[in-house]
Short mmCIF file of C-alpha atoms in Angstrom, two decimals:
data_model
loop_
_atom_site.label_atom_id
_atom_site.label_comp_id
_atom_site.label_asym_id
_atom_site.label_seq_id
_atom_site.Cartn_x
_atom_site.Cartn_y
_atom_site.Cartn_z
CA ASP A 1 90.28 116.15 113.06
CA THR A 2 90.15 118.63 110.18
CA ALA A 3 91.28 122.05 111.26
CA VAL A 4 89.66 124.06 108.47
CA SER A 5 86.88 122.41 106.50
CA GLN A 6 84.87 123.59 103.49
CA THR A 7 81.73 122.28 101.89
CA PRO A 8 81.08 121.40 99.20
CA LYS A 9 84.38 120.28 97.69
CA TYR A 10 83.03 120.51 94.17
CA LEU A 11 80.21 122.71 92.90
CA VAL A 12 78.94 122.73 89.34
CA THR A 13 76.15 125.15 88.50
CA GLN A 14 74.69 127.24 85.70
CA MET A 15 75.10 130.90 85.08
CA GLY A 16 72.66 133.07 86.92
CA ASN A 17 72.25 130.72 89.88
CA ASP A 18 72.98 131.61 93.53
CA LYS A 19 75.22 129.36 95.59
CA SER A 20 76.91 129.24 98.94
CA ILE A 21 80.16 127.75 100.22
CA LYS A 22 80.58 127.03 103.90
CA CYS A 23 83.75 127.15 105.96
CA GLU A 24 84.35 126.10 109.54
CA GLN A 25 87.50 126.11 111.66
CA ASN A 26 88.00 124.28 114.96
CA LEU A 27 91.28 125.93 115.85
CA GLY A 28 89.82 128.65 118.05
CA HIS A 29 91.20 131.32 115.69
CA ASP A 30 89.86 134.87 115.61
CA THR A 31 90.51 135.61 111.93
CA MET A 32 89.13 133.90 108.80
CA TYR A 33 89.68 134.57 105.09
CA TRP A 34 88.36 133.76 101.66
CA TYR A 35 90.75 133.45 98.75
CA LYS A 36 90.17 132.84 95.05
CA GLN A 37 92.64 130.81 93.02
CA ASP A 38 92.23 131.35 89.30
CA SER A 39 93.07 129.06 86.42
CA LYS A 40 96.68 130.28 86.47
CA LYS A 41 96.94 129.20 90.11
CA PHE A 42 97.24 132.75 91.37
CA LEU A 43 95.80 133.19 94.86
CA LYS A 44 94.12 136.44 95.75
CA ILE A 45 92.48 137.46 98.98
CA MET A 46 88.78 138.37 98.75
CA PHE A 47 87.64 138.95 102.32
CA SER A 48 88.89 138.76 105.86
CA TYR A 49 86.91 138.66 109.08
CA ASN A 50 88.22 139.21 112.59
CA ASN A 51 85.88 138.25 115.46
CA LYS A 52 82.93 138.25 113.07
CA GLU A 53 83.79 141.74 111.81
CA LEU A 54 84.75 142.44 108.20
CA ILE A 55 88.27 143.88 108.06
CA ILE A 56 89.31 143.30 104.46
CA ASN A 57 87.08 143.62 101.44
CA GLU A 58 89.11 143.59 98.26
CA THR A 59 87.73 144.73 94.97
CA VAL A 60 85.21 141.95 94.66
CA PRO A 61 81.83 142.27 92.88
CA ASN A 62 79.01 142.82 95.34
CA ARG A 63 77.48 139.58 94.07
CA PHE A 64 79.87 138.02 96.61
CA SER A 65 78.65 138.36 100.19
CA PRO A 66 80.51 136.82 103.10
CA LYS A 67 78.71 136.04 106.33
CA SER A 68 80.22 135.14 109.67
CA PRO A 69 77.60 133.87 112.15
CA ASP A 70 80.33 133.20 114.72
CA LYS A 71 84.10 133.18 115.01
CA ALA A 72 84.32 129.57 113.79
CA HIS A 73 82.35 130.02 110.59
CA LEU A 74 82.74 132.15 107.50
CA ASN A 75 80.41 131.42 104.62
CA LEU A 76 80.52 132.80 101.12
CA HIS A 77 77.34 133.45 99.17
CA ILE A 78 77.50 134.22 95.49
CA ASN A 79 74.55 135.68 93.55
CA SER A 80 73.97 135.59 89.84
CA LEU A 81 76.94 133.40 89.09
CA GLU A 82 79.00 134.18 85.98
CA LEU A 83 81.43 132.10 83.89
CA GLY A 84 84.34 134.09 85.28
CA ASP A 85 83.51 133.03 88.81
CA SER A 86 84.80 129.55 87.98
CA ALA A 87 87.82 129.00 90.24
CA VAL A 88 88.91 127.26 93.40
CA TYR A 89 87.84 129.07 96.53
CA PHE A 90 89.91 128.61 99.66
CA CYS A 91 88.97 129.38 103.19
CA ALA A 92 91.73 130.04 105.75
CA SER A 93 92.14 131.04 109.35
CA SER A 94 94.82 132.53 111.60
CA GLN A 95 95.05 133.14 115.28
CA ASP A 96 94.94 136.88 114.81
CA VAL A 97 95.31 139.39 112.01
CA ALA A 98 98.58 139.48 110.05
CA SER A 99 101.05 138.22 112.60
CA TYR A 100 100.17 134.58 112.67
CA GLU A 101 100.34 131.48 110.55
CA GLN A 102 97.55 130.82 108.12
CA TYR A 103 95.79 127.46 107.93
CA PHE A 104 93.96 126.60 104.74
CA GLY A 105 90.93 124.50 103.96
CA PRO A 106 90.96 121.96 101.12
CA GLY A 107 89.26 124.31 98.66
CA THR A 108 85.98 124.31 96.78
CA ARG A 109 86.20 123.96 93.01
CA LEU A 110 83.39 126.00 91.50
CA THR A 111 82.51 125.47 87.86
CA VAL A 112 79.97 127.73 86.24
CA THR A 113 78.53 126.50 82.94
CA LYS B 1 100.56 147.81 96.70
CA GLN B 2 102.64 144.74 97.55
CA GLU B 3 103.74 142.60 94.65
CA VAL B 4 105.22 139.13 95.21
CA THR B 5 107.19 137.33 92.51
CA GLN B 6 108.56 133.81 92.51
CA ILE B 7 111.37 132.60 90.31
CA PRO B 8 111.60 130.15 88.63
CA ALA B 9 108.04 129.38 87.68
CA ALA B 10 108.95 125.73 87.17
CA LEU B 11 111.92 123.65 88.22
CA SER B 12 112.87 120.04 87.49
CA VAL B 13 115.67 118.37 89.35
CA PRO B 14 117.00 114.83 89.85
CA GLU B 15 116.40 113.15 93.20
CA GLY B 16 118.99 113.96 95.87
CA GLU B 17 119.84 117.40 94.54
CA ASN B 18 119.75 120.48 96.80
CA LEU B 19 117.67 123.35 95.43
CA VAL B 20 116.67 126.93 96.12
CA LEU B 21 113.33 128.61 95.41
CA ASN B 22 113.20 132.38 95.32
CA CYS B 23 110.55 134.85 96.44
CA SER B 24 110.80 138.63 96.10
CA PHE B 25 108.44 141.34 97.32
CA THR B 26 108.28 145.07 96.58
CA ASP B 27 107.30 146.53 99.97
CA SER B 28 109.69 145.71 102.83
CA ALA B 29 107.20 146.72 105.51
CA ILE B 30 105.98 143.22 106.28
CA TYR B 31 104.79 141.38 109.37
CA ASN B 32 105.79 137.95 108.22
CA LEU B 33 106.44 135.70 105.27
CA GLN B 34 105.04 132.22 104.95
CA TRP B 35 106.02 129.40 102.62
CA PHE B 36 103.35 126.92 101.55
CA ARG B 37 103.20 123.73 99.58
CA GLN B 38 100.23 122.92 97.32
CA ASP B 39 99.75 119.45 95.86
CA PRO B 40 97.61 119.11 92.73
CA GLY B 41 93.93 119.46 93.54
CA LYS B 42 94.64 120.03 97.19
CA GLY B 43 94.72 122.92 99.66
CA LEU B 44 97.78 124.68 100.96
CA THR B 45 100.04 123.25 103.63
CA SER B 46 102.10 125.66 105.71
CA LEU B 47 105.79 124.83 105.65
CA LEU B 48 107.57 127.68 107.41
CA LEU B 49 106.63 131.03 108.87
CA ILE B 50 109.25 133.76 109.28
CA GLN B 51 108.40 136.80 111.42
CA SER B 52 109.73 140.12 110.21
CA SER B 53 112.24 140.18 113.06
CA GLN B 54 113.72 136.81 112.11
CA ARG B 55 116.33 135.97 109.46
CA GLU B 56 115.58 132.32 108.95
CA GLN B 57 113.55 129.31 109.99
CA THR B 58 114.35 125.59 109.64
CA SER B 59 112.20 122.50 109.57
CA GLY B 60 113.79 119.21 108.69
CA ARG B 61 115.25 119.45 105.19
CA LEU B 62 113.73 122.90 104.67
CA ASN B 63 115.37 126.21 105.48
CA ALA B 64 113.77 129.56 104.69
CA SER B 65 115.63 132.84 104.90
CA LEU B 66 114.34 136.38 104.91
CA ASP B 67 116.11 139.59 103.91
CA LYS B 68 113.56 142.38 104.40
CA SER B 69 115.87 145.16 103.22
CA SER B 70 116.30 143.58 99.82
CA GLY B 71 112.74 142.22 99.69
CA ARG B 72 113.80 138.60 99.25
CA SER B 73 113.22 135.18 100.74
CA THR B 74 114.63 131.87 99.75
CA LEU B 75 113.41 128.33 100.47
CA TYR B 76 116.24 125.82 100.50
CA ILE B 77 115.37 122.16 100.12
CA ALA B 78 118.14 119.69 100.94
CA ALA B 79 118.44 116.22 99.42
CA SER B 80 115.27 116.51 97.37
CA GLN B 81 112.87 113.57 97.12
CA PRO B 82 110.12 112.70 94.60
CA GLY B 83 107.62 113.37 97.39
CA ASP B 84 108.74 117.00 97.41
CA SER B 85 107.14 117.46 93.96
CA ALA B 86 104.47 120.14 94.35
CA THR B 87 103.86 123.84 93.85
CA TYR B 88 105.58 126.07 96.39
CA LEU B 89 103.98 129.38 97.23
CA CYS B 90 105.23 132.26 99.35
CA ALA B 91 102.87 134.75 100.97
CA VAL B 92 103.62 138.06 102.58
CA SER B 93 101.54 139.83 105.16
CA SER B 94 102.01 143.56 105.28
CA THR B 95 100.36 146.67 106.61
CA GLY B 96 96.62 146.75 106.51
CA ASN B 97 96.36 143.09 107.41
CA GLN B 98 96.72 142.03 103.82
CA PHE B 99 98.21 138.78 102.59
CA TYR B 100 99.79 138.69 99.17
CA PHE B 101 100.70 135.49 97.40
CA GLY B 102 103.40 134.84 94.83
CA THR B 103 102.70 133.08 91.57
CA GLY B 104 104.34 129.87 92.75
CA THR B 105 107.14 127.58 91.66
CA SER B 106 106.18 124.16 90.33
CA LEU B 107 108.78 121.67 91.46
CA THR B 108 109.28 118.22 89.94
CA VAL B 109 111.84 115.88 91.50
CA ILE B 110 112.75 113.09 89.14
CA PRO B 111 113.46 109.68 90.70
#
């Protein structure tokens, strides 16, 4: 059973479109995260939710809007996609904030043309 | 703001060799440090987690150490195998519930 799953795995779309990436974890964790990995493989945190509440919101354009309908899900919606949004987006979860091990999803490779 | 650096950026070793990967961080006020492995086109797999109160953790051929005062961690891999070839990332969680990743070390183990 997959602990942290993301859909879709690949996403190719044109500039200006709106798209969503979904994430689900079946580990019973309280905290979920979205990370962006750029072309140089550098991973940077974007958002973190704890018990459906936003606790970290890094300097990310407001075109990115996370939504957590429940503790097990954290979706990422992106409006008006730009070329620079092309990257791999990883979802992760941990039992609680900061002190616990992170578990990562397989990633979603977003390509904006 | 926490900055995490990994040296070297790339490493190539013959099979069977022992090796050390380095991770340094600028702010010693951390909760924990985690080492990950990332295979090409894949997600991250957790290897070892060291809490701030610990000095080291071991799992099989892997040993990770933590020296908070000097802002350093090392990942020691014994008797390397071709299957160990991957990118190794360290991540530090510090105050404010933030996680900061290093730039990674790309390891190639030559058969």
